[in-house]
């Protein structure tokens, strides 16, 4: 047993909570100014709070501190519904605004009804968990059936909608979606177990306390298994995002010499002082640097006449270089030393990249070609 804030928690439960909270905090740190990232991070934060506060040891201690019987149960359930609502906004169902709007209304109505039933149901600090002590009370059954139905519908819809996405995905995304689907399946099993308890005990078909310990362990295992699978699926995506961020940081720094050289020749392409919020965004700074490099390339290419470009192509062919990108790099190097004169701009290897990462790769390739000995020699031999 591990002792945590004067609570005795099973090692497995404590470890699971550490993983869930670590992932939730990590998502919050990565959210920054992205609205999508913030909502997803808040959803995971709600799920982490819900999974923590429903643990029996934490729940009992929380109720003793607040003096409100079973308040932890209601907070845990409401935060769980809030997490479902947040994921509904930007998750798989976000493509249909009508479904999202209806889902929000349903969740809001469920929260109001659960709060009303929570006030009605008999509760006491000496009898924690009203679902155990008063399973036959109508308010208890309504409260739990409403909550379980909302959660069950959410995970079932997620599992169904994930199947076609999983079939179409490839690579790491396919693994991510499969783990997320397994997480929805485990949470659906948990919801079914809760249905069994509420209905069977509420209708008196099973005596109070019968097989409760076995049921409790199984349901907790299903709940935390689902949470673990969801966290693992999210961790894969976070790992991919982190790797992409590191690549962009490295690419941004590697583009520094090319950007400095071109901006020194054409200072007018600099877009001006960015706003303060702009400085903290790597993606926006990288996009800005790419735009300024391309603008400078366009300006410098205009300083090279068509005849000079043809001579540069001949010199590269004599050196055995036929790559169109090498010709653009040679023209760009010639333009760095050419006087300002307006000529028809001809470029044969302008980037057709559709993403920022592809554009970064194209610019790095252009920078390598500009430093190629064959390109440097061809630029030197080309008459101006």
Short mmCIF file of C-alpha atoms in Angstrom, two decimals:
data_model
loop_
_atom_site.label_atom_id
_atom_site.label_comp_id
_atom_site.label_asym_id
_atom_site.label_seq_id
_atom_site.Cartn_x
_atom_site.Cartn_y
_atom_site.Cartn_z
CA UNK A 1 0.00 0.00 0.00
CA UNK A 2 1.15 3.54 -0.76
CA UNK A 3 0.29 6.38 1.58
CA UNK A 4 -0.70 9.58 -0.22
CA UNK A 5 -2.11 12.69 1.56
CA UNK A 6 -2.97 10.53 4.61
CA UNK A 7 -4.87 8.13 2.32
CA UNK A 8 -4.08 4.48 1.79
CA UNK A 9 -4.37 3.71 -1.90
CA UNK A 10 -3.62 0.44 -3.68
CA UNK A 11 -0.37 0.67 -5.59
CA UNK A 12 -2.10 -0.05 -8.91
CA UNK A 13 -4.68 2.69 -8.35
CA UNK A 14 -2.05 5.17 -7.22
CA UNK A 15 0.12 4.41 -10.25
CA UNK A 16 -2.84 4.76 -12.58
CA UNK A 17 -3.75 8.14 -11.11
CA UNK A 18 -0.16 9.33 -11.53
CA UNK A 19 -0.23 8.35 -15.21
CA UNK A 20 -3.62 9.97 -15.83
CA UNK A 21 -2.73 13.23 -14.08
CA UNK A 22 0.70 13.36 -15.69
CA UNK A 23 -0.87 13.07 -19.12
CA UNK A 24 -3.55 15.67 -18.30
CA UNK A 25 -0.95 18.18 -17.07
CA UNK A 26 1.23 17.49 -20.11
CA UNK A 27 -1.69 18.18 -22.42
CA UNK A 28 -2.33 21.46 -20.60
CA UNK A 29 1.29 22.49 -21.09
CA UNK A 30 1.07 21.76 -24.83
CA UNK A 31 -2.31 23.46 -25.32
CA UNK A 32 -0.95 27.03 -25.40
CA UNK A 33 -3.06 29.22 -27.70
CA UNK A 34 -4.68 26.51 -29.79
CA UNK A 35 -8.44 26.43 -29.11
CA UNK A 36 -8.60 22.77 -30.12
CA UNK A 37 -5.68 21.90 -27.86
CA UNK A 38 -7.16 23.77 -24.91
CA UNK A 39 -10.51 22.02 -25.17
CA UNK A 40 -8.93 18.57 -25.46
CA UNK A 41 -6.65 19.34 -22.52
CA UNK A 42 -9.61 20.49 -20.41
CA UNK A 43 -11.49 17.32 -21.35
CA UNK A 44 -8.62 15.15 -20.13
CA UNK A 45 -8.42 17.28 -16.99
CA UNK A 46 -12.12 16.63 -16.32
CA UNK A 47 -11.64 12.90 -16.87
CA UNK A 48 -8.62 12.86 -14.56
CA UNK A 49 -10.55 14.67 -11.82
CA UNK A 50 -13.52 12.35 -12.27
CA UNK A 51 -11.36 9.21 -12.14
CA UNK A 52 -9.58 10.47 -9.02
CA UNK A 53 -12.50 11.62 -6.94
CA UNK A 54 -14.56 8.46 -7.47
CA UNK A 55 -11.86 6.30 -5.84
CA UNK A 56 -13.40 5.07 -2.59
CA UNK A 57 -10.57 6.21 -0.32
CA UNK A 58 -10.41 9.66 -1.91
CA UNK A 59 -14.19 9.95 -1.95
CA UNK A 60 -14.60 9.14 1.75
CA UNK A 61 -11.85 11.58 2.77
CA UNK A 62 -13.31 14.36 0.58
CA UNK A 63 -16.77 13.93 2.12
CA UNK A 64 -15.36 14.03 5.63
CA UNK A 65 -13.48 17.26 4.89
CA UNK A 66 -16.45 19.02 3.21
CA UNK A 67 -19.06 17.60 5.56
CA UNK A 68 -21.43 16.97 2.63
CA UNK A 69 -22.33 13.29 2.20
CA UNK A 70 -21.46 11.86 -1.23
CA UNK A 71 -20.55 15.27 -2.66
CA UNK A 72 -17.48 13.65 -4.22
CA UNK A 73 -19.69 11.26 -6.17
CA UNK A 74 -21.70 14.07 -7.75
CA UNK A 75 -18.58 16.13 -8.54
CA UNK A 76 -16.93 13.10 -10.14
CA UNK A 77 -19.97 12.34 -12.25
CA UNK A 78 -20.55 15.94 -13.33
CA UNK A 79 -16.91 16.39 -14.32
CA UNK A 80 -17.19 13.16 -16.30
CA UNK A 81 -20.16 14.57 -18.19
CA UNK A 82 -18.26 17.83 -18.71
CA UNK A 83 -15.40 15.84 -20.24
CA UNK A 84 -17.82 14.11 -22.61
CA UNK A 85 -19.30 17.49 -23.55
CA UNK A 86 -15.87 18.95 -24.30
CA UNK A 87 -14.86 15.99 -26.41
CA UNK A 88 -18.21 16.22 -28.20
CA UNK A 89 -17.35 19.73 -29.36
CA UNK A 90 -14.04 18.86 -31.00
CA UNK A 91 -14.10 15.10 -31.20
CA UNK A 92 -15.48 12.62 -33.66
CA UNK A 93 -18.97 14.10 -33.58
CA UNK A 94 -17.72 17.65 -34.14
CA UNK A 95 -18.29 17.38 -37.91
CA UNK A 96 -22.06 17.52 -37.39
CA UNK A 97 -23.04 20.72 -35.62
CA UNK A 98 -26.61 19.49 -35.13
CA UNK A 99 -25.48 16.42 -33.22
CA UNK A 100 -23.12 18.54 -31.14
CA UNK A 101 -25.88 20.98 -30.23
CA UNK A 102 -28.31 18.20 -29.31
CA UNK A 103 -25.61 16.43 -27.32
CA UNK A 104 -24.92 19.58 -25.29
CA UNK A 105 -28.59 19.99 -24.46
CA UNK A 106 -28.86 16.36 -23.41
CA UNK A 107 -25.82 16.58 -21.16
CA UNK A 108 -27.04 19.84 -19.61
CA UNK A 109 -30.45 18.32 -18.91
CA UNK A 110 -28.81 15.22 -17.47
CA UNK A 111 -26.67 17.35 -15.13
CA UNK A 112 -29.73 19.27 -13.89
CA UNK A 113 -31.72 16.07 -13.33
CA UNK A 114 -28.83 14.40 -11.51
CA UNK A 115 -28.42 17.41 -9.23
CA UNK A 116 -32.14 17.33 -8.38
CA UNK A 117 -32.02 13.60 -7.61
CA UNK A 118 -28.89 14.10 -5.52
CA UNK A 119 -30.78 16.53 -3.30
CA UNK A 120 -33.73 14.15 -2.92
CA UNK A 121 -31.88 10.91 -2.23
CA UNK A 122 -31.20 10.09 1.46
CA UNK A 123 -27.53 10.47 2.32
CA UNK A 124 -25.35 10.44 5.41
CA UNK A 125 -21.68 10.65 6.33
CA UNK A 126 -22.01 7.40 8.25
CA UNK A 127 -23.40 5.72 5.12
CA UNK A 128 -21.10 6.71 2.24
CA UNK A 129 -22.17 5.90 -1.32
CA UNK A 130 -25.95 6.16 -1.51
CA UNK A 131 -25.99 3.66 -4.39
CA UNK A 132 -24.91 0.99 -1.88
CA UNK A 133 -27.03 2.01 1.12
CA UNK A 134 -30.16 3.05 -0.73
CA UNK A 135 -30.15 1.12 -4.02
CA UNK A 136 -33.95 0.77 -4.14
CA UNK A 137 -34.73 4.46 -3.70
CA UNK A 138 -36.24 5.88 -6.95
CA UNK A 139 -33.99 8.96 -6.84
CA UNK A 140 -30.92 6.72 -6.60
CA UNK A 141 -31.96 4.70 -9.62
CA UNK A 142 -32.84 7.77 -11.68
CA UNK A 143 -29.57 9.51 -10.78
CA UNK A 144 -27.34 6.61 -11.73
CA UNK A 145 -29.31 5.47 -14.77
CA UNK A 146 -29.17 8.98 -16.26
CA UNK A 147 -25.42 9.23 -15.67
CA UNK A 148 -24.65 5.74 -16.94
CA UNK A 149 -26.83 6.20 -20.01
CA UNK A 150 -25.01 9.40 -21.00
CA UNK A 151 -21.58 7.84 -20.50
CA UNK A 152 -22.57 4.62 -22.23
CA UNK A 153 -24.01 6.47 -25.22
CA UNK A 154 -20.87 8.57 -25.50
CA UNK A 155 -18.39 5.69 -25.48
CA UNK A 156 -20.62 3.54 -27.72
CA UNK A 157 -20.89 6.32 -30.31
CA UNK A 158 -17.14 6.85 -30.11
CA UNK A 159 -16.44 3.15 -30.63
CA UNK A 160 -18.75 2.96 -33.65
CA UNK A 161 -17.38 6.10 -35.31
CA UNK A 162 -13.77 5.05 -34.71
CA UNK A 163 -14.08 1.86 -36.80
CA UNK A 164 -14.11 3.51 -40.28
CA UNK A 165 -11.41 5.98 -39.23
CA UNK A 166 -9.25 3.12 -37.99
CA UNK A 167 -9.64 1.23 -41.27
CA UNK A 168 -8.55 4.25 -43.30
CA UNK A 169 -5.63 5.24 -41.06
CA UNK A 170 -2.06 4.09 -41.52
CA UNK A 171 1.03 3.89 -39.36
CA UNK A 172 1.06 5.31 -35.85
CA UNK A 173 -2.37 6.90 -36.29
CA UNK A 174 -3.86 3.46 -36.89
CA UNK A 175 -2.38 2.19 -33.61
CA UNK A 176 -3.63 5.31 -31.81
CA UNK A 177 -7.19 4.85 -33.05
CA UNK A 178 -7.15 1.14 -32.21
CA UNK A 179 -6.07 1.82 -28.62
CA UNK A 180 -8.73 4.50 -28.35
CA UNK A 181 -11.33 2.03 -29.63
CA UNK A 182 -10.23 -0.52 -27.03
CA UNK A 183 -10.51 2.20 -24.38
CA UNK A 184 -14.09 2.93 -25.45
CA UNK A 185 -14.82 -0.79 -25.30
CA UNK A 186 -13.45 -1.08 -21.75
CA UNK A 187 -15.47 1.95 -20.63
CA UNK A 188 -18.55 0.42 -22.25
CA UNK A 189 -18.00 -2.74 -20.19
CA UNK A 190 -17.71 -0.55 -17.10
CA UNK A 191 -21.01 1.15 -17.96
CA UNK A 192 -22.71 -2.22 -18.45
CA UNK A 193 -21.47 -3.33 -15.02
CA UNK A 194 -22.93 -0.21 -13.51
CA UNK A 195 -26.24 -0.92 -15.26
CA UNK A 196 -26.24 -4.40 -13.75
CA UNK A 197 -25.67 -3.05 -10.26
CA UNK A 198 -28.25 -0.24 -10.41
CA UNK A 199 -31.03 -2.35 -11.94
CA UNK A 200 -30.49 -5.65 -10.17
CA UNK A 201 -29.91 -4.14 -6.74
CA UNK A 202 -32.48 -1.38 -7.24
CA UNK A 203 -35.25 -3.81 -8.12
CA UNK A 204 -34.30 -6.10 -5.25
CA UNK A 205 -33.32 -8.99 -7.49
CA UNK A 206 -29.95 -9.23 -5.70
CA UNK A 207 -29.59 -8.85 -1.95
CA UNK A 208 -27.68 -5.76 -0.75
CA UNK A 209 -23.96 -6.40 -0.48
CA UNK A 210 -24.05 -9.67 -2.44
CA UNK A 211 -20.81 -10.07 -4.42
CA UNK A 212 -20.20 -6.33 -4.00
CA UNK A 213 -16.46 -6.73 -3.44
CA UNK A 214 -16.05 -8.82 -6.57
CA UNK A 215 -18.22 -6.43 -8.55
CA UNK A 216 -16.35 -3.40 -7.19
CA UNK A 217 -12.94 -4.76 -8.16
CA UNK A 218 -14.10 -5.73 -11.64
CA UNK A 219 -15.73 -2.38 -12.36
CA UNK A 220 -12.69 -0.46 -11.12
CA UNK A 221 -10.44 -2.61 -13.32
CA UNK A 222 -12.65 -1.89 -16.34
CA UNK A 223 -12.70 1.85 -15.56
CA UNK A 224 -8.95 2.22 -15.12
CA UNK A 225 -8.18 -0.06 -18.05
CA UNK A 226 -10.29 2.20 -20.25
CA UNK A 227 -8.58 5.30 -18.89
CA UNK A 228 -5.15 3.73 -19.41
CA UNK A 229 -5.92 2.81 -23.02
CA UNK A 230 -7.21 6.31 -23.74
CA UNK A 231 -4.09 7.82 -22.18
CA UNK A 232 -1.84 5.47 -24.17
CA UNK A 233 -3.58 6.41 -27.41
CA UNK A 234 -3.20 10.09 -26.57
CA UNK A 235 0.44 9.56 -25.60
CA UNK A 236 1.25 8.21 -29.06
CA UNK A 237 -0.22 11.32 -30.66
CA UNK A 238 1.60 13.54 -28.18
CA UNK A 239 4.85 11.73 -28.99
CA UNK A 240 4.30 12.35 -32.70
CA UNK A 241 3.49 16.02 -32.05
CA UNK A 242 6.58 16.37 -29.87
CA UNK A 243 8.79 14.77 -32.53
CA UNK A 244 7.34 17.11 -35.16
CA UNK A 245 7.92 20.11 -32.87
CA UNK A 246 11.55 19.08 -32.36
CA UNK A 247 12.00 18.71 -36.12
CA UNK A 248 10.59 22.19 -36.64
CA UNK A 249 12.85 23.68 -33.98
CA UNK A 250 15.85 22.07 -35.62
CA UNK A 251 14.70 23.15 -39.09
CA UNK A 252 14.01 26.71 -37.92
CA UNK A 253 17.54 27.01 -36.59
CA UNK A 254 19.06 25.40 -39.68
CA UNK A 255 17.26 27.91 -41.89
CA UNK A 256 18.87 30.75 -39.96
CA UNK A 257 21.95 31.16 -42.21
CA UNK A 258 19.88 31.15 -45.42
CA UNK A 259 17.39 33.62 -44.00
CA UNK A 260 20.17 35.92 -42.75
CA UNK A 261 21.93 35.88 -46.12
CA UNK A 262 18.80 36.62 -48.14
CA UNK A 263 17.43 39.26 -45.78
CA UNK A 264 20.78 41.07 -45.84
CA UNK A 265 20.50 41.27 -49.64
CA UNK A 266 16.78 42.15 -49.67
CA UNK A 267 15.88 43.76 -46.32
CA UNK A 268 12.53 44.92 -47.64
CA UNK A 269 11.10 41.38 -47.36
CA UNK A 270 11.14 41.49 -43.57
CA UNK A 271 7.53 41.70 -42.45
CA UNK A 272 8.10 44.04 -39.52
CA UNK A 273 7.94 43.60 -35.78
CA UNK A 274 5.54 40.79 -34.86
CA UNK A 275 3.04 41.13 -31.99
CA UNK A 276 4.04 39.83 -28.57
CA UNK A 277 1.79 36.75 -28.75
CA UNK A 278 3.43 35.84 -32.08
CA UNK A 279 6.85 35.30 -30.49
CA UNK A 280 5.75 32.28 -28.47
CA UNK A 281 4.42 30.34 -31.47
CA UNK A 282 7.05 28.25 -33.22
CA UNK A 283 4.68 27.42 -36.07
CA UNK A 284 3.94 31.08 -36.83
CA UNK A 285 7.60 32.07 -36.60
CA UNK A 286 8.57 29.24 -38.93
CA UNK A 287 5.81 30.21 -41.36
CA UNK A 288 6.97 33.83 -41.25
CA UNK A 289 10.57 32.82 -41.96
CA UNK A 290 9.48 30.66 -44.91
CA UNK A 291 7.44 33.54 -46.39
CA UNK A 292 10.35 35.97 -46.08
CA UNK A 293 12.75 33.50 -47.71
CA UNK A 294 10.37 32.90 -50.61
CA UNK A 295 9.80 36.64 -51.06
CA UNK A 296 13.55 37.20 -51.12
CA UNK A 297 13.97 34.39 -53.65
CA UNK A 298 11.38 36.00 -55.90
CA UNK A 299 13.10 39.39 -55.64
CA UNK A 300 16.60 38.03 -56.29
CA UNK A 301 15.45 35.87 -59.20
CA UNK A 302 14.09 39.02 -60.81
CA UNK A 303 17.63 40.44 -60.87
CA UNK A 304 18.82 37.63 -63.15
CA UNK A 305 18.11 37.98 -66.86
CA UNK A 306 16.83 35.05 -68.95
CA UNK A 307 20.15 34.90 -70.83
CA UNK A 308 22.10 34.67 -67.57
CA UNK A 309 19.78 31.93 -66.40
CA UNK A 310 20.38 30.01 -69.63
CA UNK A 311 24.16 30.30 -69.17
CA UNK A 312 23.81 29.01 -65.59
CA UNK A 313 21.81 26.02 -66.85
CA UNK A 314 24.54 25.24 -69.40
CA UNK A 315 27.26 25.38 -66.74
CA UNK A 316 25.30 23.03 -64.49
CA UNK A 317 24.73 20.58 -67.35
CA UNK A 318 28.45 20.56 -68.12
CA UNK A 319 29.02 19.71 -64.44
CA UNK A 320 26.52 16.85 -64.72
CA UNK A 321 23.81 18.53 -62.63
CA UNK A 322 20.28 18.49 -64.09
CA UNK A 323 18.14 19.01 -60.98
CA UNK A 324 15.79 22.01 -61.48
CA UNK A 325 16.25 22.89 -57.81
CA UNK A 326 20.00 23.24 -58.41
CA UNK A 327 19.28 25.74 -61.20
CA UNK A 328 17.06 27.80 -58.91
CA UNK A 329 19.78 27.72 -56.25
CA UNK A 330 22.36 28.85 -58.80
CA UNK A 331 20.12 31.70 -59.98
CA UNK A 332 19.54 32.71 -56.37
CA UNK A 333 23.29 32.77 -55.72
CA UNK A 334 23.82 34.88 -58.83
CA UNK A 335 21.07 37.25 -57.73
CA UNK A 336 22.85 37.85 -54.42
CA UNK A 337 25.67 39.63 -56.29
CA UNK A 338 23.65 41.06 -59.19
CA UNK A 339 22.61 44.71 -59.33
CA UNK A 340 18.99 45.57 -58.85
CA UNK A 341 17.33 45.22 -62.25
CA UNK A 342 13.87 43.97 -63.14
CA UNK A 343 13.75 40.90 -65.36
CA UNK A 344 10.96 38.36 -66.00
CA UNK A 345 11.08 35.97 -63.09
CA UNK A 346 11.61 32.36 -64.14
CA UNK A 347 11.70 29.58 -61.60
CA UNK A 348 11.33 25.91 -62.42
CA UNK A 349 11.37 24.45 -58.94
CA UNK A 350 9.07 26.61 -56.82
CA UNK A 351 7.73 24.65 -53.89
CA UNK A 352 4.33 23.03 -54.25
CA UNK A 353 4.30 21.91 -50.62
CA UNK A 354 0.87 21.73 -49.04
CA UNK A 355 2.06 21.64 -45.43
CA UNK A 356 4.48 23.65 -43.35
CA UNK A 357 6.66 20.58 -42.77
CA UNK A 358 6.96 19.96 -46.53
CA UNK A 359 7.82 23.61 -47.10
CA UNK A 360 10.51 23.37 -44.43
CA UNK A 361 12.00 20.33 -46.16
CA UNK A 362 12.00 22.14 -49.53
CA UNK A 363 13.73 25.20 -48.10
CA UNK A 364 16.39 23.08 -46.42
CA UNK A 365 16.96 21.32 -49.75
CA UNK A 366 17.32 24.73 -51.46
CA UNK A 367 19.85 25.79 -48.82
CA UNK A 368 21.88 22.62 -49.39
CA UNK A 369 21.91 23.19 -53.15
CA UNK A 370 23.09 26.78 -52.70
CA UNK A 371 26.14 25.46 -50.84
CA UNK A 372 26.83 22.70 -53.33
CA UNK A 373 30.30 23.07 -54.91
CA UNK A 374 28.85 22.49 -58.39
CA UNK A 375 26.26 25.27 -57.90
CA UNK A 376 28.82 27.68 -56.45
CA UNK A 377 31.22 27.04 -59.37
CA UNK A 378 28.46 27.37 -61.97
CA UNK A 379 27.39 30.70 -60.44
CA UNK A 380 30.99 31.92 -60.51
CA UNK A 381 31.48 31.00 -64.19
CA UNK A 382 28.18 32.45 -65.38
CA UNK A 383 28.62 35.84 -67.06
CA UNK A 384 26.48 38.59 -65.58
#
